[in-house]
Tab-separated table of C-alpha atoms in Angstrom:
chain	number	residue	atom	x	y	z
A	1	MET	CA	46.931	108.622	34.303
A	2	LEU	CA	46.366	104.949	34.016
A	3	ASN	CA	48.089	103.022	31.335
A	4	GLN	CA	46.608	102.963	27.866
A	5	THR	CA	47.599	99.518	26.704
A	6	SER	CA	45.283	96.686	25.765
A	7	ILE	CA	45.831	94.824	29.057
A	8	THR	CA	42.865	95.172	31.345
A	9	GLU	CA	43.708	92.418	33.746
A	10	PHE	CA	46.598	90.318	35.062
A	11	LEU	CA	46.806	86.669	35.966
A	12	LEU	CA	48.308	85.945	39.404
A	13	LEU	CA	50.039	82.588	39.005
A	14	GLY	CA	50.031	82.133	42.813
A	15	VAL	CA	52.208	80.189	45.234
A	16	THR	CA	52.383	76.984	43.220
A	17	ASP	CA	50.906	75.451	40.055
A	18	ILE	CA	50.593	71.950	41.551
A	19	GLN	CA	46.793	71.416	41.585
A	20	VAL	CA	46.795	68.763	44.340
A	21	LEU	CA	48.203	71.308	46.810
A	22	GLN	CA	45.650	73.973	46.177
A	23	THR	CA	43.006	72.811	48.624
A	24	PHE	CA	45.545	71.986	51.256
A	25	LEU	CA	47.209	75.400	50.953
A	26	PHE	CA	43.781	77.080	51.053
A	27	VAL	CA	43.125	75.460	54.454
A	28	VAL	CA	46.567	76.385	55.790
A	29	PHE	CA	46.451	79.996	54.667
A	30	LEU	CA	42.783	80.374	55.805
A	31	ALA	CA	43.853	79.197	59.282
A	32	ILE	CA	46.835	81.627	59.302
A	33	TYR	CA	44.567	84.561	58.255
A	34	PHE	CA	42.015	83.658	60.888
A	35	ALA	CA	44.728	83.466	63.569
A	36	ASN	CA	46.117	86.854	62.416
A	37	VAL	CA	42.746	88.644	62.562
A	38	THR	CA	41.843	87.024	65.872
A	39	GLY	CA	45.245	87.611	67.553
A	40	ASN	CA	45.770	91.197	66.468
A	41	GLY	CA	42.105	91.964	66.839
A	42	ALA	CA	42.245	90.766	70.509
A	43	ILE	CA	45.262	92.988	71.152
A	44	LEU	CA	43.637	95.934	69.557
A	45	MET	CA	40.451	95.430	71.554
A	46	VAL	CA	42.263	95.235	74.887
A	47	VAL	CA	44.489	98.209	74.093
A	48	ILE	CA	41.374	100.331	73.385
A	49	SER	CA	39.209	98.996	76.234
A	50	ASP	CA	41.597	98.578	79.110
A	51	PRO	CA	42.518	101.945	80.824
A	52	ARG	CA	45.681	100.375	82.230
A	53	LEU	CA	47.027	100.002	78.670
A	54	HIS	CA	46.306	103.665	77.784
A	55	SER	CA	50.060	104.516	77.442
A	56	PRO	CA	52.247	105.392	74.506
A	57	MET	CA	53.810	101.913	74.246
A	58	TYR	CA	50.365	100.326	73.910
A	59	PHE	CA	48.969	103.061	71.764
A	60	PHE	CA	51.712	102.186	69.194
A	61	LEU	CA	51.142	98.388	69.772
A	62	GLY	CA	47.504	99.040	68.927
A	63	ASN	CA	48.612	100.780	65.616
A	64	LEU	CA	50.896	97.758	64.873
A	65	SER	CA	47.992	95.273	65.330
A	66	CYS	CA	45.776	97.361	63.079
A	67	LEU	CA	48.495	97.485	60.480
A	68	ASP	CA	49.073	93.715	60.618
A	69	ILE	CA	45.354	92.921	60.029
A	70	CYS	CA	45.167	95.272	57.068
A	71	TYR	CA	48.624	94.187	55.725
A	72	SER	CA	47.481	90.547	55.419
A	73	THR	CA	44.068	91.531	54.132
A	74	VAL	CA	45.638	93.218	51.087
A	75	THR	CA	47.035	89.902	49.858
A	76	LEU	CA	45.466	86.876	51.665
A	77	PRO	CA	41.821	87.047	50.545
A	78	LYS	CA	42.801	87.240	46.843
A	79	MET	CA	45.328	84.374	47.385
A	80	LEU	CA	42.632	82.245	49.075
A	81	GLU	CA	40.181	83.011	46.200
A	82	ASN	CA	42.834	81.988	43.607
A	83	PHE	CA	43.418	78.661	45.297
A	84	LEU	CA	39.846	77.645	44.546
A	85	SER	CA	39.609	79.395	41.079
A	86	THR	CA	40.690	78.268	37.680
A	87	HIS	CA	40.764	81.927	36.451
A	88	LYS	CA	43.184	83.640	38.633
A	89	ALA	CA	42.605	87.142	37.214
A	90	ILE	CA	42.843	90.516	38.903
A	91	SER	CA	41.779	93.754	37.107
A	92	PHE	CA	44.373	96.402	36.155
A	93	LEU	CA	42.843	98.806	38.695
A	94	GLY	CA	42.678	96.046	41.337
A	95	CYS	CA	46.276	95.207	40.770
A	96	ILE	CA	47.443	98.812	41.130
A	97	SER	CA	45.313	99.233	44.246
A	98	GLN	CA	46.704	96.103	45.823
A	99	LEU	CA	50.215	97.355	45.094
A	100	HIS	CA	49.441	100.695	46.522
A	101	PHE	CA	47.953	99.393	49.884
A	102	PHE	CA	50.718	96.761	50.217
A	103	HIS	CA	53.440	99.447	50.051
A	104	PHE	CA	51.372	101.908	52.135
A	105	LEU	CA	50.932	99.540	54.972
A	106	GLY	CA	54.391	98.011	54.675
A	107	SER	CA	56.240	101.366	54.748
A	108	THR	CA	54.060	102.612	57.577
A	109	GLU	CA	54.899	99.477	59.651
A	110	ALA	CA	58.651	100.081	59.037
A	111	MET	CA	58.368	103.619	60.336
A	112	LEU	CA	56.106	102.569	63.227
A	113	LEU	CA	58.745	100.037	64.414
A	114	ALA	CA	61.315	102.953	64.597
A	115	VAL	CA	58.828	105.065	66.640
A	116	MET	CA	58.210	102.166	68.970
A	117	ALA	CA	62.014	101.843	69.434
A	118	PHE	CA	62.229	105.594	70.210
A	119	ASP	CA	59.427	105.141	72.788
A	120	ARG	CA	61.501	102.396	74.491
A	121	PHE	CA	64.594	104.562	74.369
A	122	VAL	CA	62.834	107.444	76.119
A	123	ALA	CA	61.221	105.109	78.689
A	124	ILE	CA	64.571	103.454	79.636
A	125	CYS	CA	67.102	106.201	79.215
A	126	LYS	CA	64.979	109.224	80.269
A	127	PRO	CA	62.408	107.787	82.607
A	128	LEU	CA	61.793	111.049	84.554
A	129	HIS	CA	61.096	113.011	81.417
A	130	TYR	CA	59.005	110.163	79.733
A	131	PRO	CA	55.526	111.556	80.539
A	132	LEU	CA	56.559	115.033	79.385
A	133	ILE	CA	58.265	113.835	76.126
A	134	MET	CA	55.878	111.116	75.093
A	135	ASN	CA	52.711	113.032	75.702
A	136	TYR	CA	49.357	112.265	74.009
A	137	GLN	CA	49.794	115.070	71.456
A	138	LEU	CA	53.266	113.942	70.280
A	139	CYS	CA	52.189	110.302	70.046
A	140	THR	CA	49.161	111.215	68.009
A	141	GLN	CA	51.228	113.519	65.749
A	142	MET	CA	53.929	110.777	65.140
A	143	ALA	CA	51.206	108.206	64.308
A	144	ILE	CA	49.455	110.590	61.845
A	145	THR	CA	52.835	111.531	60.261
A	146	ILE	CA	53.996	107.945	59.619
A	147	TRP	CA	50.580	106.898	58.191
A	148	THR	CA	50.639	109.976	55.939
A	149	ILE	CA	54.180	109.487	54.706
A	150	GLY	CA	53.375	105.788	54.116
A	151	PHE	CA	50.370	106.732	52.005
A	152	PHE	CA	52.164	109.216	49.733
A	153	HIS	CA	55.171	106.897	49.396
A	154	ALA	CA	52.875	104.178	48.083
A	155	LEU	CA	50.927	106.688	45.941
A	156	LEU	CA	54.215	107.527	44.207
A	157	HIS	CA	54.724	103.880	43.251
A	158	SER	CA	51.142	103.253	42.192
A	159	ILE	CA	51.027	106.285	39.918
A	160	MET	CA	54.447	105.627	38.304
A	161	THR	CA	53.604	101.909	37.720
A	162	SER	CA	50.099	102.664	36.337
A	163	ARG	CA	51.777	104.900	33.686
A	164	LEU	CA	53.836	102.066	32.230
A	165	ASN	CA	52.986	100.241	29.087
A	166	PHE	CA	52.138	96.554	29.326
A	167	CYS	CA	52.115	95.123	25.761
A	168	GLY	CA	53.233	91.548	26.345
A	169	SER	CA	52.364	88.815	28.810
A	170	ASN	CA	49.914	89.494	31.558
A	171	HIS	CA	51.056	86.625	33.744
A	172	ILE	CA	52.413	87.677	37.143
A	173	HIS	CA	54.725	85.134	38.698
A	174	HIS	CA	53.520	85.989	42.269
A	175	PHE	CA	50.472	85.694	44.498
A	176	PHE	CA	49.918	89.497	44.650
A	177	CYS	CA	50.782	92.554	42.584
A	178	ASP	CA	54.050	94.096	43.542
A	179	VAL	CA	56.357	96.618	41.796
A	180	LYS	CA	59.135	94.205	40.882
A	181	PRO	CA	56.915	91.601	39.081
A	182	LEU	CA	55.102	94.307	37.252
A	183	LEU	CA	58.340	95.996	36.042
A	184	GLU	CA	59.328	92.678	34.574
A	185	LEU	CA	56.182	92.798	32.383
A	186	ALA	CA	56.423	96.359	31.290
A	187	CYS	CA	57.496	97.463	27.796
A	188	GLY	CA	59.770	100.343	27.362
A	189	ASN	CA	62.143	102.036	29.811
A	190	THR	CA	61.582	101.281	33.433
A	191	GLU	CA	64.789	102.815	34.813
A	192	LEU	CA	62.936	105.611	36.714
A	193	ASN	CA	60.629	103.130	38.357
A	194	GLN	CA	63.584	100.921	39.282
A	195	TRP	CA	65.390	103.980	40.729
A	196	LEU	CA	62.288	104.940	42.816
A	197	LEU	CA	62.082	101.416	44.069
A	198	ASN	CA	65.728	101.238	45.018
A	199	THR	CA	66.147	104.778	46.347
A	200	VAL	CA	62.801	105.871	47.780
A	201	THR	CA	61.660	102.494	49.096
A	202	GLY	CA	65.224	101.795	50.261
A	203	THR	CA	65.261	105.045	52.232
A	204	ILE	CA	61.853	104.303	53.702
A	205	ALA	CA	63.042	100.858	54.822
A	206	MET	CA	66.617	101.544	55.739
A	207	GLY	CA	66.142	104.903	57.492
A	208	PRO	CA	63.804	103.568	60.167
A	209	PHE	CA	65.881	100.369	60.445
A	210	PHE	CA	69.040	102.344	61.320
A	211	LEU	CA	67.081	104.590	63.711
A	212	THR	CA	65.750	101.421	65.412
A	213	LEU	CA	69.252	100.010	65.738
A	214	LEU	CA	70.533	103.416	66.995
A	215	SER	CA	67.796	103.459	69.727
A	216	TYR	CA	68.769	99.967	70.852
A	217	PHE	CA	72.457	100.877	70.874
A	218	TYR	CA	71.754	103.824	73.207
A	219	ILE	CA	69.448	101.579	75.313
A	220	ILE	CA	72.091	98.827	75.728
A	221	THR	CA	74.842	101.317	76.366
A	222	HIS	CA	72.739	103.132	78.978
A	223	LEU	CA	71.734	99.918	80.742
A	224	PHE	CA	75.224	98.547	80.935
A	225	PHE	CA	76.886	101.759	82.058
A	226	LYS	CA	74.213	103.385	84.100
A	227	THR	CA	72.199	100.539	85.645
A	228	ARG	CA	73.908	98.637	88.443
A	229	CYS	CA	70.908	96.534	89.560
A	230	CYS	CA	70.669	93.158	87.746
A	231	SER	CA	66.903	92.893	88.261
A	232	MET	CA	66.320	96.286	86.719
A	233	LEU	CA	68.676	95.445	83.784
A	234	HIS	CA	66.754	92.215	83.154
A	235	LYS	CA	63.343	93.917	83.320
A	236	ALA	CA	64.406	96.751	80.889
A	237	LEU	CA	65.828	94.285	78.436
A	238	SER	CA	62.731	92.039	78.574
A	239	THR	CA	60.541	94.991	77.713
A	240	CYS	CA	62.564	95.521	74.565
A	241	ALA	CA	62.892	91.853	73.551
A	242	SER	CA	59.370	91.474	72.080
A	243	HIS	CA	59.796	94.675	69.916
A	244	PHE	CA	63.275	93.596	68.756
A	245	MET	CA	62.053	90.159	67.736
A	246	VAL	CA	59.266	91.802	65.679
A	247	VAL	CA	61.902	94.125	64.002
A	248	ILE	CA	64.058	91.083	63.028
A	249	LEU	CA	61.051	89.146	61.654
A	250	PHE	CA	59.877	92.188	59.587
A	251	TYR	CA	63.190	93.454	58.243
A	252	ALA	CA	65.145	90.248	57.498
A	253	PRO	CA	62.982	89.118	54.526
A	254	VAL	CA	62.167	92.663	53.351
A	255	LEU	CA	65.755	93.650	53.137
A	256	PHE	CA	66.644	90.400	51.441
A	257	THR	CA	63.961	91.019	48.816
A	258	TYR	CA	64.455	94.724	47.954
A	259	ILE	CA	68.252	95.059	48.411
A	260	ARG	CA	69.247	91.951	46.475
A	261	PRO	CA	70.001	92.553	42.717
A	262	THR	CA	67.157	91.762	40.401
A	263	SER	CA	69.496	89.555	38.353
A	264	SER	CA	70.057	87.213	41.289
A	265	SER	CA	66.395	86.882	42.194
A	266	SER	CA	64.488	83.645	41.913
A	267	VAL	CA	60.694	83.494	41.441
A	268	ASP	CA	60.333	80.695	44.040
A	269	GLN	CA	62.581	82.467	46.446
A	270	ASP	CA	60.637	85.767	46.055
A	271	ARG	CA	57.362	83.924	46.688
A	272	ILE	CA	58.664	82.253	49.821
A	273	ILE	CA	60.152	85.483	51.233
A	274	ALA	CA	56.937	87.430	50.408
A	275	ILE	CA	54.934	84.808	52.354
A	276	MET	CA	57.258	85.365	55.351
A	277	TYR	CA	56.862	89.116	55.591
A	278	SER	CA	53.219	89.443	54.375
A	279	VAL	CA	51.606	86.367	55.944
A	280	VAL	CA	53.786	84.798	58.648
A	281	THR	CA	55.186	87.797	60.420
A	282	PRO	CA	51.807	89.567	61.005
A	283	VAL	CA	50.383	86.373	62.682
A	284	LEU	CA	53.444	85.962	64.897
A	285	ASN	CA	53.430	89.497	66.251
A	286	PRO	CA	50.487	89.126	68.620
A	287	LEU	CA	51.935	85.725	69.782
A	288	ILE	CA	55.298	87.447	70.565
A	289	TYR	CA	53.695	90.289	72.430
A	290	THR	CA	51.298	88.180	74.530
A	291	LEU	CA	53.834	85.527	75.460
A	292	ARG	CA	56.441	88.067	76.689
A	293	ASN	CA	54.199	90.909	77.958
A	294	LYS	CA	52.447	90.298	81.327
A	295	GLU	CA	50.329	93.370	81.058
A	296	VAL	CA	48.858	92.334	77.703
A	297	GLU	CA	48.376	88.795	79.114
A	298	GLY	CA	46.578	90.126	82.130
A	299	ALA	CA	44.357	92.418	80.086
A	300	LEU	CA	43.350	89.494	77.735
A	301	SER	CA	42.628	87.298	80.779
A	302	ARG	CA	40.328	90.010	82.290
A	303	VAL	CA	38.467	90.353	79.026
A	304	ILE	CA	37.945	86.603	78.716
A	305	ARG	CA	36.704	86.325	82.294
A	306	MET	CA	34.297	89.271	81.723
A	307	ARG	CA	32.896	87.625	78.547
A	308	PHE	CA	32.606	84.074	79.842
């Protein structure tokens, strides 16, 4: 049931209210969005088209690239529109939809990073059993499961937020609709919504994070105590380095935003951190993987030579 208050739209105040910066920021974020779609789209294309990349590791990398394109698309086009608009409005339904897809894609990515860490754990610690464990059926089931859990986790937030009463200001001090800014505008008791945000979203974020750390703990332990060859040790660690960098880039700003007490939060800080995990991180992921992954580099080079 959607809320029954008089508010039919919200005003997104955006990144800054300094008018002279609007055009400059539009160009900067448009370039970032273009780089994101181009980079992640290229990885997705080569993962699908190159038979040499039809393995569990690159199957999940393709899922990550798809998520990153969609993740930025939820927030960036509306942000770009508002840079050039004087009326920075978003409808109530549009706001709830943006909130839903932002949490859907964000929570799915958190779980996907844990699955990718598990894939590296099996590949390095149980190489002989890897084809048997990480078979096509299991990989597909894991992908479907995390996308489904992410969808219903976000649906919980979107339904509960839509049922709140908004009887005061409709100005959102952010560049997209998120749960925390909307709770600040709601009238009445929001304790249940706050509890869901802290407990459910905290579990969705921290659970995969600890599983990822556990996977890397076992990988490092296995490599140092079981592997005697320095070249094998270096090769194994280099295959994990790209994924671990992506994990740090994704979790650092997210954990800072959602674990920090609301009373200590700053509007400007929240905007900057949100730009980091919703805009900057998705565009860095393809750069990290292509610079540190010779197979992806080789596949991209083959595609470019075939096209030109």
